[in-house]
mmCIF file of C-alpha atoms in Angstrom:
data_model
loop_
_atom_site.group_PDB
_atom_site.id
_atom_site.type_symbol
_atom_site.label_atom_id
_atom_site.label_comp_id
_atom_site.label_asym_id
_atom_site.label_seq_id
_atom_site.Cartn_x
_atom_site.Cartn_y
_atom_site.Cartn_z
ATOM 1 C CA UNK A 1017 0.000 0.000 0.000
ATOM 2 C CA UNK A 1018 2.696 2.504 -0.255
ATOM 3 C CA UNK A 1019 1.517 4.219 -3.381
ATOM 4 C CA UNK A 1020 -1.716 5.058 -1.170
ATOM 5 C CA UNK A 1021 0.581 6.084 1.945
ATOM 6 C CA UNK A 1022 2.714 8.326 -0.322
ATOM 7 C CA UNK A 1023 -0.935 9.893 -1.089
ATOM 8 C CA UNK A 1024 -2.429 9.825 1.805
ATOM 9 C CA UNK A 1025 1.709 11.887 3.078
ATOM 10 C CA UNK A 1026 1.747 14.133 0.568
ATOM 11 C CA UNK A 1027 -2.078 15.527 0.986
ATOM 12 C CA UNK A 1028 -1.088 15.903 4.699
ATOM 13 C CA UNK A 1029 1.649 18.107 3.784
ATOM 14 C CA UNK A 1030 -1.346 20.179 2.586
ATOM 15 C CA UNK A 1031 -2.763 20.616 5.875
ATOM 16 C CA UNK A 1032 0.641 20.891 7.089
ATOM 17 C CA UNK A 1033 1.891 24.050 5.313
ATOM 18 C CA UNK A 1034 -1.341 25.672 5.345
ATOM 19 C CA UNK A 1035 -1.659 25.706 9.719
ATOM 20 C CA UNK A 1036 2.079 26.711 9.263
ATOM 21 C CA UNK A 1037 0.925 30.149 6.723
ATOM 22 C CA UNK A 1038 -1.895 30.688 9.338
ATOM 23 C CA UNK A 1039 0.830 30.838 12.437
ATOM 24 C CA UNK A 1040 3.155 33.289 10.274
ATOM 25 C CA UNK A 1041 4.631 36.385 11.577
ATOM 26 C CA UNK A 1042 2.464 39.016 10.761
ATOM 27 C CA UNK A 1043 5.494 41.141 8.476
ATOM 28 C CA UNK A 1044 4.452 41.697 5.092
ATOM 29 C CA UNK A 1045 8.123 40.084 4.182
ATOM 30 C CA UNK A 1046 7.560 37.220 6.524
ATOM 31 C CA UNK A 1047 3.660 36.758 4.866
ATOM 32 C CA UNK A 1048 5.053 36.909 1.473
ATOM 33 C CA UNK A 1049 7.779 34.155 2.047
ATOM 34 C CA UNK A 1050 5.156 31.889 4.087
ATOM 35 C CA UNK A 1051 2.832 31.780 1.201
ATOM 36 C CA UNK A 1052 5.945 30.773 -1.415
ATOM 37 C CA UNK A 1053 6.717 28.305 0.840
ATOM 38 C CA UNK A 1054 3.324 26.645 1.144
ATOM 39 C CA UNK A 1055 2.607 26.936 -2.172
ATOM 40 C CA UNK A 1056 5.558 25.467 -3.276
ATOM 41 C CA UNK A 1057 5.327 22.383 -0.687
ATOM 42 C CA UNK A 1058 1.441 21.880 -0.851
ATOM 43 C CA UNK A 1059 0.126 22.773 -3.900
ATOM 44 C CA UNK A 1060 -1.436 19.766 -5.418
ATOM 45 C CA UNK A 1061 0.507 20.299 -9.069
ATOM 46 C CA UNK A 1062 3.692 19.079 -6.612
ATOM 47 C CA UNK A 1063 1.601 16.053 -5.882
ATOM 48 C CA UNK A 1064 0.682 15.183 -9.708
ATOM 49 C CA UNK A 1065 4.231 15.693 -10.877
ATOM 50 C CA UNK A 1066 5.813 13.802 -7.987
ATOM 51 C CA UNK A 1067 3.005 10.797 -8.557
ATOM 52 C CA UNK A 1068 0.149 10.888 -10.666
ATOM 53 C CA UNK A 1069 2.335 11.844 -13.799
ATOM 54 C CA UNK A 1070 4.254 8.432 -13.573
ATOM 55 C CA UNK A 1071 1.019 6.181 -12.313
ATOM 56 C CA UNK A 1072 -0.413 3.386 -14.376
ATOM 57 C CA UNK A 1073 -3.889 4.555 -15.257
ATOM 58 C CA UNK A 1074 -6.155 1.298 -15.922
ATOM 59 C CA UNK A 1075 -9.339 1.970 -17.470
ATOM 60 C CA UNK A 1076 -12.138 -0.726 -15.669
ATOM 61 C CA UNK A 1077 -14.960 0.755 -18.020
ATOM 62 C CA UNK A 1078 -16.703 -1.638 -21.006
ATOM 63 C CA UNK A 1079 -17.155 0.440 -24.860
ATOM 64 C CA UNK A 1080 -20.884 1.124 -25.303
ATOM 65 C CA UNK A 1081 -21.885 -0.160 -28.474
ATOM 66 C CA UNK A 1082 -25.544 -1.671 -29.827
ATOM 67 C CA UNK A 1083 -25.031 -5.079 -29.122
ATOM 68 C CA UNK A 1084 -23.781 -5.390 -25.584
ATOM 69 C CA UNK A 1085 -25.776 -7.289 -23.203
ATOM 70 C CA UNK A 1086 -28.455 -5.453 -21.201
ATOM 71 C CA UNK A 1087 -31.667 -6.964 -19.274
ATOM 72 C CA UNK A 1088 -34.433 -8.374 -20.958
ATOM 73 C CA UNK A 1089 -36.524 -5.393 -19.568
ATOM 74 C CA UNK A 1090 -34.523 -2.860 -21.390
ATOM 75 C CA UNK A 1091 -34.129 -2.130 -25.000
ATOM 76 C CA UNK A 1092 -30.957 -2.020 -26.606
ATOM 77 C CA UNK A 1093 -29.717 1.334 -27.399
ATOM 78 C CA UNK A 1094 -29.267 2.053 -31.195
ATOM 79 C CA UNK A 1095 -26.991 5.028 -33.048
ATOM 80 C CA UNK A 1096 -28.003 6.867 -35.986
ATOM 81 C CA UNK A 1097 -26.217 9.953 -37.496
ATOM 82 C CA UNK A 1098 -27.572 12.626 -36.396
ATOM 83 C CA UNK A 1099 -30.055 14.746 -38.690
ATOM 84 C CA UNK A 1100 -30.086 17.861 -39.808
ATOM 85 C CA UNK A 1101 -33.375 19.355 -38.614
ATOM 86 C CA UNK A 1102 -33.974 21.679 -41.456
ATOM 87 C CA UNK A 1103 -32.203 19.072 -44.627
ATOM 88 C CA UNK A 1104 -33.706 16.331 -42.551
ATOM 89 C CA UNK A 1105 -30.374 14.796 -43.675
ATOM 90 C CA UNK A 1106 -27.300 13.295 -41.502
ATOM 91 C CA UNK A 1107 -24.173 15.885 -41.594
ATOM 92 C CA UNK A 1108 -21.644 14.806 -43.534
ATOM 93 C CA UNK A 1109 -17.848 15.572 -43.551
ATOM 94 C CA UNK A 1110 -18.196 16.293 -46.964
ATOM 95 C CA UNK A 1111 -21.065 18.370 -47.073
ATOM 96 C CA UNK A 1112 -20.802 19.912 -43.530
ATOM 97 C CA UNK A 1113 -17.655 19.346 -42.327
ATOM 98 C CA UNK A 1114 -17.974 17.164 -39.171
ATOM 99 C CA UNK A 1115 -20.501 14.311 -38.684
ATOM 100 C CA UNK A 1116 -22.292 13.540 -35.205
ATOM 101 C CA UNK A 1117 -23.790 10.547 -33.427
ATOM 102 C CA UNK A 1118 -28.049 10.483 -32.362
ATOM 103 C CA UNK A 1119 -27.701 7.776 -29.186
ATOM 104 C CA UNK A 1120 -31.463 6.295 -29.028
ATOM 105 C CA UNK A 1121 -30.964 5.471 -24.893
ATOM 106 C CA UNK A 1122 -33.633 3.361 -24.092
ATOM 107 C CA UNK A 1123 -32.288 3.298 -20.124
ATOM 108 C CA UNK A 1124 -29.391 4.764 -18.037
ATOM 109 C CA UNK A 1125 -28.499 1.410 -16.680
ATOM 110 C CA UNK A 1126 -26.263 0.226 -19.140
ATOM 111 C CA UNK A 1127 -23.053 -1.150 -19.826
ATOM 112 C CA UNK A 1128 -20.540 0.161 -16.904
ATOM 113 C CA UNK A 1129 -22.973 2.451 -14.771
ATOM 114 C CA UNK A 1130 -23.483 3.987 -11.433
ATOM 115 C CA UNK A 1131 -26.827 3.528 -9.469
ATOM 116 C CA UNK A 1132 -27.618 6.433 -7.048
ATOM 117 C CA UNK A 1133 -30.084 5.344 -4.526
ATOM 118 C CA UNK A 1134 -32.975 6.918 -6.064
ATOM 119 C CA UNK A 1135 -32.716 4.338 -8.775
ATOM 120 C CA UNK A 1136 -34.747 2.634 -5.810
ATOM 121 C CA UNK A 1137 -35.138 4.869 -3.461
ATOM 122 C CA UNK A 1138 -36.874 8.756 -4.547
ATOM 123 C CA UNK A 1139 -36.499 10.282 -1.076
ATOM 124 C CA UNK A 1140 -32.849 9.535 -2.169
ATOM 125 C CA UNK A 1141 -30.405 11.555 -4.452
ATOM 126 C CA UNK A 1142 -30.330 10.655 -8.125
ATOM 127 C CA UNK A 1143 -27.520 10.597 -10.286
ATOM 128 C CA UNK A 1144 -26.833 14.287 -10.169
ATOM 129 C CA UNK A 1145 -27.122 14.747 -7.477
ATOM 130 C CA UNK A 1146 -24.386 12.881 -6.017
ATOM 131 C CA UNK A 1147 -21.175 15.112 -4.579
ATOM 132 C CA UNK A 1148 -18.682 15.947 -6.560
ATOM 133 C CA UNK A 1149 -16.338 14.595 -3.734
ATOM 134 C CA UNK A 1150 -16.626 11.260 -5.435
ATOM 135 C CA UNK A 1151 -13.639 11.575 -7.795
ATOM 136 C CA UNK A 1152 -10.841 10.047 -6.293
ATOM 137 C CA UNK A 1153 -10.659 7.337 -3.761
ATOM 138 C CA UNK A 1154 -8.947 4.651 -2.677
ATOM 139 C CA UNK A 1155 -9.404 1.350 -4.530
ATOM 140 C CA UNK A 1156 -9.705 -1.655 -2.664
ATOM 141 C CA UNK A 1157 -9.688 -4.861 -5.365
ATOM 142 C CA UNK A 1158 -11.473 -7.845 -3.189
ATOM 143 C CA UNK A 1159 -11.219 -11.703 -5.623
ATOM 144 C CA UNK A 1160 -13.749 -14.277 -5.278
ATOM 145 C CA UNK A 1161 -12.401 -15.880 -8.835
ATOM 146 C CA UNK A 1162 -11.109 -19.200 -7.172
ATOM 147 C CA UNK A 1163 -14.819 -19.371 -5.464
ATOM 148 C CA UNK A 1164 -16.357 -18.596 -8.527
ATOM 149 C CA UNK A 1165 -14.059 -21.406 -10.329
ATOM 150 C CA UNK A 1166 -15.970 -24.127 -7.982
ATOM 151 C CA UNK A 1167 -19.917 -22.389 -7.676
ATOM 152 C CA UNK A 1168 -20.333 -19.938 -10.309
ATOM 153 C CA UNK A 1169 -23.288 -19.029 -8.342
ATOM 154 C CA UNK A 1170 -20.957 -18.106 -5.575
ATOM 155 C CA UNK A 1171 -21.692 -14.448 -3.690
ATOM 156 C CA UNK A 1172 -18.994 -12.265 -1.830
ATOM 157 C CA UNK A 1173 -19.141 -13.032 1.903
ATOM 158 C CA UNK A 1174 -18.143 -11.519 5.094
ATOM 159 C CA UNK A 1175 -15.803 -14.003 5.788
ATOM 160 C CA UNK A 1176 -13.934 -13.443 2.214
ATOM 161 C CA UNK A 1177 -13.911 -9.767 3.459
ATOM 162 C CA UNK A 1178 -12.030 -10.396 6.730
ATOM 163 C CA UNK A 1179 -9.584 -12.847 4.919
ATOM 164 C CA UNK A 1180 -8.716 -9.948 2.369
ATOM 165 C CA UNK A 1181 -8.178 -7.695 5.802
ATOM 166 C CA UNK A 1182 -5.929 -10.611 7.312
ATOM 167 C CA UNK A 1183 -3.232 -9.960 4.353
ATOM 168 C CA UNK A 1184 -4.177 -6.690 3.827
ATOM 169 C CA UNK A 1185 -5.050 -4.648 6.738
ATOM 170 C CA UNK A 1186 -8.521 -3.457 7.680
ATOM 171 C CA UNK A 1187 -10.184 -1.438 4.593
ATOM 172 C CA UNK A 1188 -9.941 2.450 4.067
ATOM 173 C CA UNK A 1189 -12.950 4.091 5.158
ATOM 174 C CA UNK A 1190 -14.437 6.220 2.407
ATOM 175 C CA UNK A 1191 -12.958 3.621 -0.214
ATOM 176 C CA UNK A 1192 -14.283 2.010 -3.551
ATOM 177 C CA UNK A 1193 -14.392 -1.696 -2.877
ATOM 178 C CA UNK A 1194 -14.343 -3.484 -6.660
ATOM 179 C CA UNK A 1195 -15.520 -7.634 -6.285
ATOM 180 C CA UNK A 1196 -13.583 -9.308 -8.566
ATOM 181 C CA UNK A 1197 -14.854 -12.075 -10.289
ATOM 182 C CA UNK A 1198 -14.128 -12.697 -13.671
ATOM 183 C CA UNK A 1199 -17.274 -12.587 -14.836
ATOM 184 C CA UNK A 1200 -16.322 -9.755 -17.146
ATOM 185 C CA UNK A 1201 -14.101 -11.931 -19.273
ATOM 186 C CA UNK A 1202 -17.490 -13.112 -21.272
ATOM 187 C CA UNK A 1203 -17.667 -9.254 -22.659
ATOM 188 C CA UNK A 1204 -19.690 -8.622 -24.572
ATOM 189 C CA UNK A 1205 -21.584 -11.598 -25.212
ATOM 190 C CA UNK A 1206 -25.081 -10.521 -25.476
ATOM 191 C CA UNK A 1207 -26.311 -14.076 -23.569
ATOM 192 C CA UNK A 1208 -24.576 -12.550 -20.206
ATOM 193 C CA UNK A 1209 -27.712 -10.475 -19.526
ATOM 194 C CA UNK A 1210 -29.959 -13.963 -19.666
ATOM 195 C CA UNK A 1211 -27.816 -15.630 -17.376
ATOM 196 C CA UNK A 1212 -29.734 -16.813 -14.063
ATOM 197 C CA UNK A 1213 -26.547 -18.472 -11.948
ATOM 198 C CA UNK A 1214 -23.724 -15.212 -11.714
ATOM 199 C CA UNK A 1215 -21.064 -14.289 -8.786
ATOM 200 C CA UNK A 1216 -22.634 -11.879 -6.616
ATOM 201 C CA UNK A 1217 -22.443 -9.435 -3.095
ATOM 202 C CA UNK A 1218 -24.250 -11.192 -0.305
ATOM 203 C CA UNK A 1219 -26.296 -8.896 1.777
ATOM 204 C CA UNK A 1220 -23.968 -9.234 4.666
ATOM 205 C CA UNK A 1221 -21.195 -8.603 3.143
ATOM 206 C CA UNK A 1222 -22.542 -5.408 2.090
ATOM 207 C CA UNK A 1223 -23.710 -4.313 5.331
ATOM 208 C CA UNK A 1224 -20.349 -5.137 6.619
ATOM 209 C CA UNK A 1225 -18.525 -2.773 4.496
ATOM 210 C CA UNK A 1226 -20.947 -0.458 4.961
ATOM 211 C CA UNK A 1227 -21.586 -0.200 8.280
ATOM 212 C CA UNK A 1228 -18.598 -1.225 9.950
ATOM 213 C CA UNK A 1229 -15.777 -0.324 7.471
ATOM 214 C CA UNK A 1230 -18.020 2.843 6.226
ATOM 215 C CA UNK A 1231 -17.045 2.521 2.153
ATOM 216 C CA UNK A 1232 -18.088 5.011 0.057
ATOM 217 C CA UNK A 1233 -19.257 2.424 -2.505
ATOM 218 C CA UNK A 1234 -18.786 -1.091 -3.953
ATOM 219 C CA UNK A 1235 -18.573 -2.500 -7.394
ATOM 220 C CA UNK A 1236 -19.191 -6.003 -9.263
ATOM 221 C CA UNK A 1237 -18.512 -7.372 -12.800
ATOM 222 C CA UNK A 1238 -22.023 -8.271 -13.467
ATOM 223 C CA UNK A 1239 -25.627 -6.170 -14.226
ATOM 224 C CA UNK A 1240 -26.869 -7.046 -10.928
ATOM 225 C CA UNK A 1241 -26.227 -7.221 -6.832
ATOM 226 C CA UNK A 1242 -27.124 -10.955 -6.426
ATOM 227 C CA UNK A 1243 -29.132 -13.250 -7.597
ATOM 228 C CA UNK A 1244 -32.283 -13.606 -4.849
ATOM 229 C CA UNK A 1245 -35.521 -13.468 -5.722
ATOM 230 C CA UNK A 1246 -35.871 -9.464 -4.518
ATOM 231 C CA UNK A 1247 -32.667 -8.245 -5.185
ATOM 232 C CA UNK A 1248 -32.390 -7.879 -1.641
ATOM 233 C CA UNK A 1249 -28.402 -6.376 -1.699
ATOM 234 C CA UNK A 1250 -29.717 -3.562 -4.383
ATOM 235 C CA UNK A 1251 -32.660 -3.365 -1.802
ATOM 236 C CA UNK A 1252 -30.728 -2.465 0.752
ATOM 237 C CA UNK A 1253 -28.042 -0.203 -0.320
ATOM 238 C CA UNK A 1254 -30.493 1.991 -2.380
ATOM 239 C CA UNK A 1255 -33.461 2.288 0.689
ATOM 240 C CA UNK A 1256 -30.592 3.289 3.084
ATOM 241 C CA UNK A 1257 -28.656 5.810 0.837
ATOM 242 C CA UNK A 1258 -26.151 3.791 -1.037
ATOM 243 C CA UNK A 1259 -24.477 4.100 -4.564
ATOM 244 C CA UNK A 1260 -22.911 1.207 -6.395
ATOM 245 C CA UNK A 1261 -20.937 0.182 -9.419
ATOM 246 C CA UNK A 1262 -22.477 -2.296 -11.989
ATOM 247 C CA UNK A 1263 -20.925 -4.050 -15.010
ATOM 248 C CA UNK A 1264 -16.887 -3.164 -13.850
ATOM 249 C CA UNK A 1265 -14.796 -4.260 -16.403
ATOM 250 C CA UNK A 1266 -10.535 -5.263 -16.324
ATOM 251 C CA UNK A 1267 -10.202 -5.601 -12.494
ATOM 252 C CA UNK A 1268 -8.105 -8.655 -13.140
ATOM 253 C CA UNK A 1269 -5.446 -6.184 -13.933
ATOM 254 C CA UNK A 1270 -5.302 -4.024 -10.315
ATOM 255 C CA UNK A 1271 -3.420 -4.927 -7.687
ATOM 256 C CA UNK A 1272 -5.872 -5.819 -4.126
ATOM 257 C CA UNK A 1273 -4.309 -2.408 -2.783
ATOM 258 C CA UNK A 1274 -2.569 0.576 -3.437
ATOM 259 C CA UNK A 1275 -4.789 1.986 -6.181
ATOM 260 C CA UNK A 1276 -6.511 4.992 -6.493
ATOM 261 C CA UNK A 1277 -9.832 4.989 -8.381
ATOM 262 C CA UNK A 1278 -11.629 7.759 -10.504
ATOM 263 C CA UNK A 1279 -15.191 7.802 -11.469
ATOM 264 C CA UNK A 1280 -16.930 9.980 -13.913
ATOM 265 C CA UNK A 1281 -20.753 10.187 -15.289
ATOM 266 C CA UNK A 1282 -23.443 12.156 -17.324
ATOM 267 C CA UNK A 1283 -24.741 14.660 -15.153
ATOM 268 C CA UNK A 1284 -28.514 13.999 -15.856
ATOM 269 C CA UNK A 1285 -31.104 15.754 -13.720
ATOM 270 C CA UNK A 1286 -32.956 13.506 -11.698
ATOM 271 C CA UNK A 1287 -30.941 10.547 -13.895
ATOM 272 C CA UNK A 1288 -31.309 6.973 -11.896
ATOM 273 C CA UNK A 1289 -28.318 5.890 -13.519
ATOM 274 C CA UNK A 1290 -25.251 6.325 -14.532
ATOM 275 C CA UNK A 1291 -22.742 5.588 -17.862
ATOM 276 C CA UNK A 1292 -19.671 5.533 -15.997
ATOM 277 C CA UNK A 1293 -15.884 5.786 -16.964
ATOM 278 C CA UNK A 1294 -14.228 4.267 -14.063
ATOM 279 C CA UNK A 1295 -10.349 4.612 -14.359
ATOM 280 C CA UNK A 1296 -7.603 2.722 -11.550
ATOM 281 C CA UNK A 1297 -4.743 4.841 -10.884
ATOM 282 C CA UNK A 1298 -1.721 2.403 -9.997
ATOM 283 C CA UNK A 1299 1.605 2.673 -8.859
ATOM 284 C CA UNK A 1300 4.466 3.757 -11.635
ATOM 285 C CA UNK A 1301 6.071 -0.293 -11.279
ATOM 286 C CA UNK A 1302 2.623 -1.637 -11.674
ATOM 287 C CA UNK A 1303 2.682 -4.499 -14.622
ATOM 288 C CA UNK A 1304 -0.924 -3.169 -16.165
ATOM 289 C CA UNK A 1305 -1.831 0.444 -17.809
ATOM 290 C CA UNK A 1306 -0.296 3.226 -19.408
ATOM 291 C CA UNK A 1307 1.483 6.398 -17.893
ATOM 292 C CA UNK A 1308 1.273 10.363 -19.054
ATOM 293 C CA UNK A 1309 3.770 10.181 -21.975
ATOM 294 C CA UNK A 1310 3.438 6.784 -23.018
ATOM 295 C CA UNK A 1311 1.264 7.201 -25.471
ATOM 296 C CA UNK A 1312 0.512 10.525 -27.909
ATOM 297 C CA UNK A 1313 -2.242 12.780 -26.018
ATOM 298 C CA UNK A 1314 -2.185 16.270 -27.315
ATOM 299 C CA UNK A 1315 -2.610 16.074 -30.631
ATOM 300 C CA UNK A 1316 -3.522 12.806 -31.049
ATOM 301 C CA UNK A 1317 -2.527 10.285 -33.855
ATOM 302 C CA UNK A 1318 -3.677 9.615 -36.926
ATOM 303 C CA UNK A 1319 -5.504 5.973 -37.794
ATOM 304 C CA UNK A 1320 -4.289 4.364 -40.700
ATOM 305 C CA UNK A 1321 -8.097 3.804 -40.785
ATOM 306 C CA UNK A 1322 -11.211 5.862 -41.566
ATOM 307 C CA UNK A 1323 -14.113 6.204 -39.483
ATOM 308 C CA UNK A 1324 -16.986 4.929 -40.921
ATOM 309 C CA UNK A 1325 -20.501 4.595 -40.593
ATOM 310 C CA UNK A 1326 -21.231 0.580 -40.583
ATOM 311 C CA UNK A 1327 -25.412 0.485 -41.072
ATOM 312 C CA UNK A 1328 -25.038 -3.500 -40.058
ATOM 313 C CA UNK A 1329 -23.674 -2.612 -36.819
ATOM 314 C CA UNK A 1330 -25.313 0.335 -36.394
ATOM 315 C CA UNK A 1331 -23.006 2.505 -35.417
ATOM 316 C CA UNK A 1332 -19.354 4.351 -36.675
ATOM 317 C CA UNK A 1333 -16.174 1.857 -37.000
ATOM 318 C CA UNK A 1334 -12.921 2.412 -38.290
ATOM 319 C CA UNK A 1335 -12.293 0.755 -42.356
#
């Protein structure tokens, strides 16, 4: 965990330098230097450079596309180009000079989401509602893929919780908790979203983190909580204020601890879900991901390829 300690050190030296500016002689001199010196020690630019530039970013979020699977009670989404309202004709490169996409969504709980309780619960906040405090948090990476191997049906337990704490010390309160369980590997085959049998969160296992470790929210591989007749984990975290992570994808490339996870979503008023983009920040020697340089950002490449729109697949691919 000593990516997350050097995190967890270097925003203390925030609060550090900052009680040191407010104890400063009160000289205009002395003022001036005990702001450089904060600044220069605290600011959080220091903290990027000195770790976030040479992390491992892992992105644990499933492509949207037409055909991915989603429950039988939803419809799949479908793309179009979008039209001009007064041609009543797409925009064309040619003609216009850029194109753009018309997403036909159907419901906000696809692919990898984010329900706020309200998706359950209305005296609950919906999806943008949510504080913007939810960035960046710990990651905490919790496998259940050797249980899985024997009962596919198999659910995360309290027990499996306290074993992960027995190697790995008691869980970060205010963390993202990510079940691992393989289940993701099947991506994107459409007959995932029919499956009955699927790894799950047990219900006590959920109040466990909840309650006694205090997380800020968990995730799993597949659409839903568990598999009980109610729902009865998705019950209970959205009647009593909870968010949580569906359809996680790649978490068999993070490390158990010392990740940092970000989370991003469509800001949709009153939305009861969420398209998320949920990215694991790992340490710099970390096998997986990519770090700030690796890879051309600003501008970025050229494909060898053309994006096209495919009217089979119903929606733009590269030819």
């Amino acid at each position: 965990m000593a990516f997350w300690r050097l995190f967890v050190l270097l925003l203390g030296s925030v609060a550090f330098f900052a009680a040191c500016e407010r104890r400063a002689p009160s000289s205009p001199e002395s003022k001036t230097a005990s702001k450089t010196e904060a600044s220069s020690n605290s600011d959080l630019w220091h903290v990027y450079e000195q770790s976030f530039k040479g992390a491992k970013y892992i992105d644990l979020t499933h492509t949207i596309t037409p055909s991915i699977p989603v429950w039988k009670g939803f419809a799949q989404v479908k793309f179009a180009p979008t039209i001009n309202p007064e041609t009543k004709q797409p925009y064309t490169y040619k003609k216009d000079g850029f194109e753009a996409t018309h997403y036909d969504l159907p419901t906000d709980q696809y692919g990898t989401q984010l329900d706020p309780p309200a998706h359950w619960a209305p005296e609950y906040p919906a999806i943008d509602e949510l504080p913007a405090t939810y960035a960046v948090r710990p990651l905490v990476v919790i496998s259940i893929v050797d249980q899985v191997a024997k009962d596919r049906g198999y659910h995360l337990k309290r027990l499996d919780v306290e074993r992960w704490e027995k190697n790995n010390g008691k869980i970060p309160s205010g963390s993202v908790v990510m079940v691992r369980s393989d289940w993701s590997k099947n991506w994107p085959d459409p007959a995932l979203a029919s499956e009955k049998v699927f790894p799950g969160v047990s219900l006590d296992a959920l109040k466990f983190l909840h309650e006694e470790r205090h997380i800020l929210f968990h995730g799993h591989e597949p659409l839903d909580t568990d598999t009980t007749p109610t729902l009865e984990g998705e019950d209970w975290l959205m009647h009593h204020g909870y968010t949580q992570a569906e359809g996680v994808a790649n978490l068999d490339k993070v490390p158990e601890t010392g990740c940092l996870i970000t989370i991003g979503y469509p800001k949709f008023a009153g939305g009861l879900g969420g398209y998320a983009r949920l990215i694991a920040i790992c340490p710099a020697d970390w096998k997986y991901g990519v770090s700030v340089g690796e890879v051309p950002e600003a501008p970025l490449p050229k494909s060898d390829k053309i994006l096209r729109w495919d009217a089979k697949l119903g929606m733009r691919v590269r030819k």
